[in-house]
Every structure is written in structure tokens, then in C-alpha cells.
Coordinates of C-alpha atoms in Angstrom, one line a residue:
Chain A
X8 CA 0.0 0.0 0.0
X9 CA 1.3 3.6 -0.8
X10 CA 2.3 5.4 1.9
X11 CA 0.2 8.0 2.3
X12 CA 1.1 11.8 1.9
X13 CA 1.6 13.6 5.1
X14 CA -0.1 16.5 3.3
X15 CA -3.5 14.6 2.8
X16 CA -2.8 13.2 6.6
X17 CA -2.6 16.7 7.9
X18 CA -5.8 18.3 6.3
X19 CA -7.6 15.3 4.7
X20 CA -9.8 16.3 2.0
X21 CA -12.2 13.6 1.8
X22 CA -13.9 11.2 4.0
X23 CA -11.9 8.4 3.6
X24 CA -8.9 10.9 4.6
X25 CA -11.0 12.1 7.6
X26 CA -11.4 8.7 8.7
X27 CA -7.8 8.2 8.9
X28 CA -7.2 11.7 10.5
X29 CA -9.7 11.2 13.0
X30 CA -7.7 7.9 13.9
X31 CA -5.1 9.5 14.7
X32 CA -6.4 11.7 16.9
X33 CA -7.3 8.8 19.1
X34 CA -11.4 9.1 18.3
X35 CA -12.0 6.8 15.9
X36 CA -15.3 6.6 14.0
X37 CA -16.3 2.7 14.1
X38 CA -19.2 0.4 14.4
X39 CA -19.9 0.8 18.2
X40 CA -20.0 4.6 17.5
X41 CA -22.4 4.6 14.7
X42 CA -24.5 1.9 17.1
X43 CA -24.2 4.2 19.6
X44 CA -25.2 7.3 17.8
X45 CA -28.0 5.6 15.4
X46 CA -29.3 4.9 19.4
X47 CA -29.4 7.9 20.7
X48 CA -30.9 9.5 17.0
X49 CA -34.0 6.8 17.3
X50 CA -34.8 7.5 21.5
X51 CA -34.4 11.3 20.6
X52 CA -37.0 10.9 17.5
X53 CA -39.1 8.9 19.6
X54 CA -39.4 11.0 22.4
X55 CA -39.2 14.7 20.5
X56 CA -42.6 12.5 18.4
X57 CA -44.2 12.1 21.8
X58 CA -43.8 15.3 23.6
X59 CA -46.3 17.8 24.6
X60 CA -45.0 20.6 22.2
X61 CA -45.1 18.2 19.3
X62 CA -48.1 16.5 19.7
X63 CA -50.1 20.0 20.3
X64 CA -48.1 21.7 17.5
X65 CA -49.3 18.8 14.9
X66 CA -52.6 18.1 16.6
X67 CA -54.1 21.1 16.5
X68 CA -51.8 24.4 16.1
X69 CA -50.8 23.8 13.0
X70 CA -54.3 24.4 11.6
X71 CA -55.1 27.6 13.9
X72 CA -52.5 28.3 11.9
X73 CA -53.3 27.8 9.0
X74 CA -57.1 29.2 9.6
X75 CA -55.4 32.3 10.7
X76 CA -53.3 32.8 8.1
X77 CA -56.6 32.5 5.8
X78 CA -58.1 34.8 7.9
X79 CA -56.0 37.6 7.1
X80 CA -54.9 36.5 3.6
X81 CA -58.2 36.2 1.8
X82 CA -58.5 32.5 2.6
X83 CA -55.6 31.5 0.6
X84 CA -54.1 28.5 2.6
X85 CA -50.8 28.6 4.7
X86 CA -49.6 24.8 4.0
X87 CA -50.0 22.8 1.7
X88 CA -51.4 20.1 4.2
X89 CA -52.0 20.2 7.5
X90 CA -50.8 17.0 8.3
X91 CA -48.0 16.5 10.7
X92 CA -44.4 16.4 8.5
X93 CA -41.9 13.7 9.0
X94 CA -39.5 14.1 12.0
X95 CA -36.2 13.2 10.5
X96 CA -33.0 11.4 12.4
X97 CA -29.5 12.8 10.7
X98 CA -27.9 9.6 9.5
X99 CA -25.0 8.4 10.5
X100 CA -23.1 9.3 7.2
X101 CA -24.3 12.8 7.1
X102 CA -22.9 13.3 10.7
X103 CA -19.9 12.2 10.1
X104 CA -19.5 14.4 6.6
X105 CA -21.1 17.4 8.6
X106 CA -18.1 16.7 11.0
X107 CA -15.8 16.6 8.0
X108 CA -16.8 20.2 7.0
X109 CA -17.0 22.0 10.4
X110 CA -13.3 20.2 11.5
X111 CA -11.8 20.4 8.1
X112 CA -13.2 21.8 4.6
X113 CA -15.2 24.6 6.8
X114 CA -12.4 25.8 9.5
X115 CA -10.9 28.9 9.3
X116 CA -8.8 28.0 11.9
X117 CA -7.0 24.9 11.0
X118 CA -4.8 23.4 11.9
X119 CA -6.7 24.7 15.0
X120 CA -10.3 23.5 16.4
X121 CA -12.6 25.1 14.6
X122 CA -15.2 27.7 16.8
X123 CA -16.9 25.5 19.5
X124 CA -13.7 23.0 19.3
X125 CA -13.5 19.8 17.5
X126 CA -16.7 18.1 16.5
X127 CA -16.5 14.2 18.1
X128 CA -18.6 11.6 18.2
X129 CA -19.2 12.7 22.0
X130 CA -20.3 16.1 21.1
X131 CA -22.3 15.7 18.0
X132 CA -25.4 15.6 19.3
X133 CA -25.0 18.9 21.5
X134 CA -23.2 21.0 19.1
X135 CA -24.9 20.0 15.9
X136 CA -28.4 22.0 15.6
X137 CA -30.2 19.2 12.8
X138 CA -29.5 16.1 14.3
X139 CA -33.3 15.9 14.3
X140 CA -35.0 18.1 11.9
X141 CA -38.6 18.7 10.3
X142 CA -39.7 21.0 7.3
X143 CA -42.7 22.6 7.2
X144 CA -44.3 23.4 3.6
X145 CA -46.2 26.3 2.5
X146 CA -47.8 27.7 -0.6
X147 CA -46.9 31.3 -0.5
X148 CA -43.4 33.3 0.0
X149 CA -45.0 35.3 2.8
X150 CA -46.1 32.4 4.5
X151 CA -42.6 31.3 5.6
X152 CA -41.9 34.5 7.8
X153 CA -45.7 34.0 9.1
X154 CA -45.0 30.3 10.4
X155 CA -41.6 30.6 11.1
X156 CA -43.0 33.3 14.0
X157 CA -46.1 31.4 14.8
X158 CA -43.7 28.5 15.5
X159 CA -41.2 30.4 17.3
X160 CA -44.3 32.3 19.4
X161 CA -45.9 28.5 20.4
X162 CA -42.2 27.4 21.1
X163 CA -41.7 30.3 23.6
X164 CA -45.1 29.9 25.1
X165 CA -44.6 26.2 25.4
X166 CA -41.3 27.0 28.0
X167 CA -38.8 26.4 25.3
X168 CA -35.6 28.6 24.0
X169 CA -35.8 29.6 20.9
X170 CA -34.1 31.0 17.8
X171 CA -35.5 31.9 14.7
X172 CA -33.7 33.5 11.1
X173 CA -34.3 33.4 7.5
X174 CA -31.8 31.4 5.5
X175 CA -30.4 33.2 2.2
X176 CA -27.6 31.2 1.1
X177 CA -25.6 31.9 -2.1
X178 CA -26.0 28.8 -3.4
X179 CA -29.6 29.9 -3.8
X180 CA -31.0 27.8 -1.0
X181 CA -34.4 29.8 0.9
X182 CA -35.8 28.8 3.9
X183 CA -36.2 29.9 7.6
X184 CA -35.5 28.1 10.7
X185 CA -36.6 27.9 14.0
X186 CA -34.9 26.3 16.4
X187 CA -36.1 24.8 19.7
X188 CA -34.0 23.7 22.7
X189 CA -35.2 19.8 23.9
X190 CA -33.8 17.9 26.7
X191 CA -33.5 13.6 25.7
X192 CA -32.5 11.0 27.5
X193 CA -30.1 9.3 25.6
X194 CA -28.6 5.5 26.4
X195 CA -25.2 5.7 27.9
X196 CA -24.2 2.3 29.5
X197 CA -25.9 1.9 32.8
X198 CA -28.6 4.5 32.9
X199 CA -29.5 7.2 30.2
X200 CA -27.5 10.3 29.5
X201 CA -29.5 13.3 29.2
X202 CA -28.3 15.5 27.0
X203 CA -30.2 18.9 25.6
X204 CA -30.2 19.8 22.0
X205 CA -31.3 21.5 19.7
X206 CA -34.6 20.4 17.1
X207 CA -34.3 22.2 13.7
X208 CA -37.7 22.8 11.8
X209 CA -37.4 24.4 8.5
X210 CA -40.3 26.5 7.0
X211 CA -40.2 26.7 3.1
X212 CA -42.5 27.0 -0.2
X213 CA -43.8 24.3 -2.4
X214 CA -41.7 25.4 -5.4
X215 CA -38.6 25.6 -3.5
X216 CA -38.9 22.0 -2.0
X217 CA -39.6 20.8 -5.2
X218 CA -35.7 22.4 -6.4
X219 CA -34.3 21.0 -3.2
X220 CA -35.7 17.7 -4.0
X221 CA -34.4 17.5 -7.5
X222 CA -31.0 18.7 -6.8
X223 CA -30.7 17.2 -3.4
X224 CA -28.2 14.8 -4.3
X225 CA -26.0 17.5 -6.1
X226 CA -26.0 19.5 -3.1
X227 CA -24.5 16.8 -1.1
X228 CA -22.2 16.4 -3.2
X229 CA -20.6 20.2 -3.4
X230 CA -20.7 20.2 0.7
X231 CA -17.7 17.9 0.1
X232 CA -16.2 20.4 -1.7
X233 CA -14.1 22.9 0.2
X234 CA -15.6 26.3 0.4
X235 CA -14.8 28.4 -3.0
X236 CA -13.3 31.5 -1.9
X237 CA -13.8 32.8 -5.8
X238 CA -16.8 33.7 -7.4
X239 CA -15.8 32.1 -10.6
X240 CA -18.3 29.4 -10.7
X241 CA -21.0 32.5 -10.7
X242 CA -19.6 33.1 -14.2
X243 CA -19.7 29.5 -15.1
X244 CA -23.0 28.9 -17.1
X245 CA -21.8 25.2 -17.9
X246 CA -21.1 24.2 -13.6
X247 CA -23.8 22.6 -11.8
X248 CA -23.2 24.8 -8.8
X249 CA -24.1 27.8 -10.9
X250 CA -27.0 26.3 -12.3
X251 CA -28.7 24.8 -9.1
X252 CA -27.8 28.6 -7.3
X253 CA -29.5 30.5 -9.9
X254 CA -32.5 28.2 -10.6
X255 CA -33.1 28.6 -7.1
X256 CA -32.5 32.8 -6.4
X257 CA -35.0 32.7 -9.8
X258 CA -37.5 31.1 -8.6
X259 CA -37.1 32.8 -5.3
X260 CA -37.8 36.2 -6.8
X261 CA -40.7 34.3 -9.0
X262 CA -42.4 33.9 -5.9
X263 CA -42.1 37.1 -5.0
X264 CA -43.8 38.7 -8.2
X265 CA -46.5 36.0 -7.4
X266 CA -47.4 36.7 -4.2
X267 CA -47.5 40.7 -5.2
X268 CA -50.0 39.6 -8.3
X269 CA -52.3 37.3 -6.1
X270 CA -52.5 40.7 -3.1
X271 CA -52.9 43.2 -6.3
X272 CA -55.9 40.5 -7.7
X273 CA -57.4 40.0 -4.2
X274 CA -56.9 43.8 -3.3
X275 CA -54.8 43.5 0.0
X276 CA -51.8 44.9 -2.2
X277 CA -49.8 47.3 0.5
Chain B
X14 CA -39.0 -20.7 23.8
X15 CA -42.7 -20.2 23.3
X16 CA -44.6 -16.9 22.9
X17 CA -45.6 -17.1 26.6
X18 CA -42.3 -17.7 27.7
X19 CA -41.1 -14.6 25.8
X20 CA -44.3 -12.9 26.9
X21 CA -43.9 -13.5 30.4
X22 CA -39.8 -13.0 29.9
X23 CA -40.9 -9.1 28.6
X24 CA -43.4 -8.4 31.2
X25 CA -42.0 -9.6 34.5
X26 CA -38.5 -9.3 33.6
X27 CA -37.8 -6.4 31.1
X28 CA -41.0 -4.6 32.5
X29 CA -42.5 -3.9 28.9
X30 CA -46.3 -3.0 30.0
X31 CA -47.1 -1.6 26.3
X32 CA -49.4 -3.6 24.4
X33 CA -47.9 -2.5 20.8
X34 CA -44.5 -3.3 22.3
X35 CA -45.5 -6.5 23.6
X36 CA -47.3 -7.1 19.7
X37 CA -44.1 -5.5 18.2
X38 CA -41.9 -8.1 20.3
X39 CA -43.8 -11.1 19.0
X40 CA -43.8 -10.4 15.3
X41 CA -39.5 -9.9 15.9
X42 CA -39.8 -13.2 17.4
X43 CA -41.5 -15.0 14.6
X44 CA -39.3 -12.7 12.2
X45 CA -36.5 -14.5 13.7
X46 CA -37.7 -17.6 13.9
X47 CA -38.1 -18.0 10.1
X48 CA -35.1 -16.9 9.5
X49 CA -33.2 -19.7 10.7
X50 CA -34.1 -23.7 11.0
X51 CA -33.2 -24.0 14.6
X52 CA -35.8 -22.7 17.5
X53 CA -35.1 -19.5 19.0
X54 CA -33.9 -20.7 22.6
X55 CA -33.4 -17.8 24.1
X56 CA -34.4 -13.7 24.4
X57 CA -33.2 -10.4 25.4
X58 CA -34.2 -6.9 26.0
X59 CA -31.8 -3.9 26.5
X60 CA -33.0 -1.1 28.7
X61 CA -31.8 1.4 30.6
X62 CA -33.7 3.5 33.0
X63 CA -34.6 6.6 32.5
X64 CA -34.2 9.6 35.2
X65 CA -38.1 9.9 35.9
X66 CA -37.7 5.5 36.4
X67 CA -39.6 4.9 33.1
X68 CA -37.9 2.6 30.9
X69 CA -35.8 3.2 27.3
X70 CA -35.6 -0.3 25.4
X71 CA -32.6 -0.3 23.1
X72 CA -31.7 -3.3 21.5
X73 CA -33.8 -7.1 21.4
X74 CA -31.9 -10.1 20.9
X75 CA -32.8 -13.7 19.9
X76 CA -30.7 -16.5 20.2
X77 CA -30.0 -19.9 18.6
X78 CA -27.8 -22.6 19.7
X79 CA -25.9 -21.4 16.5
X80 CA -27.1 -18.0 16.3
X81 CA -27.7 -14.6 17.6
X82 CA -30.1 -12.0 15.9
X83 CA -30.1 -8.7 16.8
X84 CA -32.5 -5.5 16.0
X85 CA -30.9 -2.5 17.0
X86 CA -33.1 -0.2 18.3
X87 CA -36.3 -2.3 18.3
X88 CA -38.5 0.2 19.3
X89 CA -38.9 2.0 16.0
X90 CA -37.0 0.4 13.6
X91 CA -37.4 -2.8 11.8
X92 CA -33.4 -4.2 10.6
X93 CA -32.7 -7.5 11.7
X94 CA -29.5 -9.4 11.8
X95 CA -28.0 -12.4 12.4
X96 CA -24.7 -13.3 13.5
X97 CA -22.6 -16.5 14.7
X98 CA -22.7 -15.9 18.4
X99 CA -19.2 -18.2 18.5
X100 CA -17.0 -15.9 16.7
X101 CA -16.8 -13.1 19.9
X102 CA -13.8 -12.2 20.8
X103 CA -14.1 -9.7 23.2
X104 CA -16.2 -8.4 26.1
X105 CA -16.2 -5.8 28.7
X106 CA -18.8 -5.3 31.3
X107 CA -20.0 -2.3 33.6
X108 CA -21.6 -2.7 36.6
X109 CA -23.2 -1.1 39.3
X110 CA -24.2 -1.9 42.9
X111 CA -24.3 -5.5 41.5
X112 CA -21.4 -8.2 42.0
X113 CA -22.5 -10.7 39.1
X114 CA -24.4 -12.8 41.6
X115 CA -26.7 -11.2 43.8
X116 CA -29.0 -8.4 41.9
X117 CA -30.9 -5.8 44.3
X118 CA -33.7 -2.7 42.8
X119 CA -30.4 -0.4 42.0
X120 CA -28.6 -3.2 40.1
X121 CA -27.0 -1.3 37.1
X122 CA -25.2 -3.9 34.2
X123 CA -23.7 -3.2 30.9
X124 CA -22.2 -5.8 28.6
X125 CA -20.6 -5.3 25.7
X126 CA -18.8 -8.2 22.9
X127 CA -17.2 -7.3 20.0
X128 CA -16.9 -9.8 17.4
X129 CA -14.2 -10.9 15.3
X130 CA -12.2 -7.4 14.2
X131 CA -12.5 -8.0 10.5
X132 CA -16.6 -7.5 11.1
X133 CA -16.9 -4.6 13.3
X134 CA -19.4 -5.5 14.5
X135 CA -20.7 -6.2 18.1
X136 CA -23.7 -6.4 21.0
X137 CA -24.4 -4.0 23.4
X138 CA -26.7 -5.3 26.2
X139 CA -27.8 -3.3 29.4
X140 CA -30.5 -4.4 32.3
X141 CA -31.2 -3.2 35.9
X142 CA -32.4 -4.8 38.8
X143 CA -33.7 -8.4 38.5
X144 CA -32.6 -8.3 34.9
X145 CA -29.0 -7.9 35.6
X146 CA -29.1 -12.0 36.7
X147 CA -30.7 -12.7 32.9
X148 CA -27.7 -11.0 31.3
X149 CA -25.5 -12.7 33.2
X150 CA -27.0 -15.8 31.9
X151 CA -27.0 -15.4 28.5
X152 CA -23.4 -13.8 28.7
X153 CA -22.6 -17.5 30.2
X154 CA -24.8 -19.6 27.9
X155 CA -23.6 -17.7 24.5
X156 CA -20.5 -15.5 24.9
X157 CA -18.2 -16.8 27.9
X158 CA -18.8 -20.5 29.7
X159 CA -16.2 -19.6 31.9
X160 CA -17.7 -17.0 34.0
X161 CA -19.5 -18.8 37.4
X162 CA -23.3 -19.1 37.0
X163 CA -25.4 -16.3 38.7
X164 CA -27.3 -17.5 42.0

């Protein structure tokens, strides 16, 4: 077997690397750790599935939301159902790449920890914000600021922290989050662990899900990439990257012009 | 084993009280049981209590005279599978206020075999109280004959 270069050893620049790398910093990623977290990913779904805040949320405030919303918008609908959404478990892979990025592709301060320190298997599930996550759908632009502070309001009101923010991202990905603060028990050898975290539930339109989607795969894909510092690839017509990004700031201001023609035809126009 | 002995096994020993646990439990059980020609001999639950003293099951095994199956994560998720319980190589254990014999309310036990490097694979069993003595049972019966039996 080649020896392998001390260069890719120092900053590796893909997993296989990172696996290597994270070796030898004595915290190596293997089975019992991907048991372990896959554990503690299925007792956190099933308890964030059966708590208070997410059984009333899906139970009944999500349609007061939605009837509110149609109260003051004409009776055009907030979601496009009212049904509860999946609650979704990061997998195993994606942690580990998500760790990749923060450690390595993403840190600014390497060969330093990144902010927050180094992302291990024994701090993943505090310092990563989406190890559980949900995403809300709705039909119109406006209605992602409207349920991204309805949420946020029934998460405060419920006794939980709370942050909230619009995602703009170059890459032409739209969306808002709300985060909400949980405590789990979590297994741990001879009782469970409990350990608080955060739940991340995004809020975005129909036509942008559809994009993300389609393009989902490509996405992952280019997270493996290390940050471009350039902007050459926004002069690129021929890259994916550019294509995806633009597809999906075009269709952001799309839904813009359509929400301004359905308030000017309805007559709420401000 | 029978579905009463498993029933009674989950109920008295494992303190499962859910009826669609005890329903999910069975259907694992005749899962296993068709995959493999030999009977299922032999059951057992992972849990770990909780702070507030409610229960978190983790793991259910099944075991052949040949044969361990294991579904990670029972509970909610359905992936079964089966491994040569012979080819362990290594075990550590954890215990708590529990000296592999005599098991009292606050018995704490963790077990833990690894099987043969090249798989990378491995169990990871837990019980309290009563339980701890059923661990040590089946640690004796499929992963180490040498340890004493427990009283």
C-alpha cells in the first residue's frame, strides 16, 4: 500500500482521509459509535414524536395556523397540508461528513479546532443543531416568515428557548429556521445520559422543496467540496453549482412577483 | 421458547407493560424464527432506565444454539441481523451496585462483545435490577462458559 502523503494526513480532503485523520487523533469513528449514535438518534425521535409541544403543534396548532393565516390573507391556505411532516434522524453518514466540514473543509482556523472545538462523536449531538430536523411546507413566500413566528411564538409559550432567522444562502437555497431547545434521555451504559439539544424545523415554499428535491443529491455532493473562496463558478453557465444557485434565487424572486399579483388581484396589495 | 415464555420474559423481567411493544416483540420473534431452522432458545431486551424511572428499550436479541439476531433499536426500527454468536472475541462489562451474583432494585449492568475485528461489529446489552441476573445468563450460555453461573 502507498504510503500515504503527510499533506493529505494533515488536512484530509475527503472522507476516507478524515477517517484516517480522526484515527489518529485517538477518536476513531467505528461500528460501536455509529450503534451508539443511530441509538441515541431513534430515543431522541421517539421522544421529541411524543412530547407535549409536538403533539399539540401537529394536533391542533398547525391548523389555527393555517385558519389564521386565511383569515388575514383572503382564505388562501398557509400549508399545503395540515398533516404532521416527517421528523427526521441525521444519518450516521451525514454526521460524520457534517463533522468533515466543520473540522476540516469549513475551519478557518485549521490546523486549530474550529469555533466551539472539535466536533467528536461525544459532542455531536450537543453541538450540531439538525441532528433531528422537520420542514414545514407552505404555498406562498410570505407564509414562511408567518409560520416561522407562529412556531417560534408557540415554542416560547410552550417553555422552550428559541431562535429563529431566514436562510439566504448563495447557493440559492431559501428557507427559515426555528430552532427549539429539547432535553432527551439518551442511552449511555448503565442509565440514560440526558443531553439537551437543539430540534431544527425548516419553513419553506412548495416550489422551493420541489428544487431541493431535484437537486438534493447535487447539493451533497458540493458540501464535500471545500468552500470556493472565488466567485468564478458565478460566471460558469456550464457548472452545476451555478445552475442549481441561480435556478433557485430565480425562482425565489418568481415567488415574490407571485405573491404581489395574487395581493394586487385579491386587493390587499400594501 | 414459546410466545408465553417470551411474553412472560418481557413483562416480568424487562417490564414492557405496552401492548404494541409486547405485539411488536412477537412479530420480531416469529421474524427470527423464520429466518433460521433452529428454534429460538433464548431472548433479550436492553434497557436502561430513565431519570423519571420509566424505561428506554434499546436493543432485542434472539438467540439460537448457533445464532444470535439482533435489532438495533427495536422500538422503532425494523433491521434484523443475524450473526454467529461463537465468533466473539471480546467483552467488557460495567456494573453497578451488583457483584455478578446477587441483583438488588439499583442493580446497574452493561455488557458489551465485540466480534471478530474484520466485522466490526458487536452487541451492546444493558439491564437493571432483577434483569442484571438474565444478562449474566445469557453472557454464560452464548459468549463466555467460563464466567460462574449467577445465583
Amino acid at each position: 500500500m502507498p504510503p500515504v502523503a503527510s499533506e493529505s494526513l494533515d488536512r484530509p480532503s475527503n472522507v476516507s482521509e478524515y477517517h484516517i485523520w480522526v484515527n489518529s487523533k485517538g477518536t476513531p469513528i467505528t461500528e460501536s459509535v455509529k450503534k451508539e449514535y443511530n441509538s441515541s438518534v431513534a430515543a431522541m425521535l421517539q421522544q421529541f414524536q411524543k412530547s407535549q409541544f409536538w403533539q399539540e403543534l401537529t394536533k391542533t396548532r398547525l391548523r389555527e395556523f393555517n385558519q389564521s393565516y386565511q383569515g388575514s390573507h383572503n382564505q388562501y391556505h398557509l400549508l399545503l397540508t395540515e398533516a404532521a411532516p416527517d421528523l427526521l434522524g441525521k444519518s450516521f453518514d451525514s454526521v460524520v461528513i457534517k463533522s468533515l466540514r466543520v473540522n476540516v473543509l469549513g475551519n478557518r482556523n485549521w490546523p486549530d479546532p474550529p469555533e466551539g472545538g472539535w466536533r467528536q462523536p461525544d459532542n455531536w449531538l450537543e453541538l450540531f443543531n439538525d441532528v433531528i430536523r422537520t420542514r414545514f411546507i407552505v404555498k406562498y413566500f410570505d407564509g414562511v416568515q408567518f409560520l416561522m413566528d407562529k412556531l417560534a411564538e408557540f415554542a416560547n409559550t410552550s417553555g422552550l428557548n428559541v431562535t429563529k432567522g431566514f436562510r439566504a444562502y448563495d447557493d440559492g437555497y431559501y428557507a427559515a429556521h426555528v430552532y427549539v431547545s429539547c432535553k432527551f434521555n439518551i442511552p449511555a451504559p448503565l442509565n440514560t445520559r440526558q443531553v439537551t439539544t437543539q430540534v431544527e424545523m425548516q419553513i419553506t415554499t412548495q416550489v422551493q422543496e420541489v428544487i431541493t428535491q431535484l437537486l438534493h443529491e447535487q447539493y451533497e455532493g458540493d458540501r464535500l467540496e471545500p468552500p470556493q473562496e472565488d466567485d468564478n463558478w458565478k460566471w460558469d453557465n456550464r457548472c452545476k453549482r451555478f445552475s442549481r444557485a441561480y435556478l433557485g434565487h430565480t425562482l425565489h424572486h418568481l415567488e415574490g412577483v407571485i405573491l404581489d399579483v395574487r395581493d394586487r388581484t385579491k386587493g390587499t396589495d400594501k | 421458547m414459546t410466545e408465553s415464555d417470551l411474553i412472560t420474559y418481557a413483562h416480568d423481567l424487562a417490564g414492557i407493560e405496552d401492548k404494541e411493544l409486547l405485539v411488536r416483540l412477537l412479530m420480531f420473534f416469529h421474524l427470527a424464527q423464520a429466518l433460521t431452522e433452529k428454534p429460538i432458545e433464548d431472548v433479550f431486551i436492553s434497557e436502561l432506565p430513565n431519570p423519571d424511572l420509566s424505561t428506554q428499550y434499546v436493543h432485542l436479541y434472539f438467540f439460537t444454539t448457533t445464532h444470535g439476531f439482533e435489532i438495533e433499536n427495536w422500538v422503532s426500527r425494523d433491521r434484523i441481523s443475524k450473526m454467529p454468536w461463537n465468533i466473539a472475541e471480546h467483552w467488557a462489562f460495567i456494573a453497578k451496585d451488583f457483584d455478578f451474583t446477587t441483583a438488588t432494585q439499583n442493580s446497574r449492568l452493561w455488557f458489551d462483545v465485540q466480534f471478530r475485528a474484520s466485522t466490526g461489529f458487536g452487541y451492546t446489552l444493558s439491564a437493571s435490577g432483577a434483569h442484571c441476573k438474565k444478562l449474566m445468563k445469557i453472557v454464560k450460555q452464548y459468549f463466555d462458559k467460563d464466567i460462574p453461573a449467577p445465583h
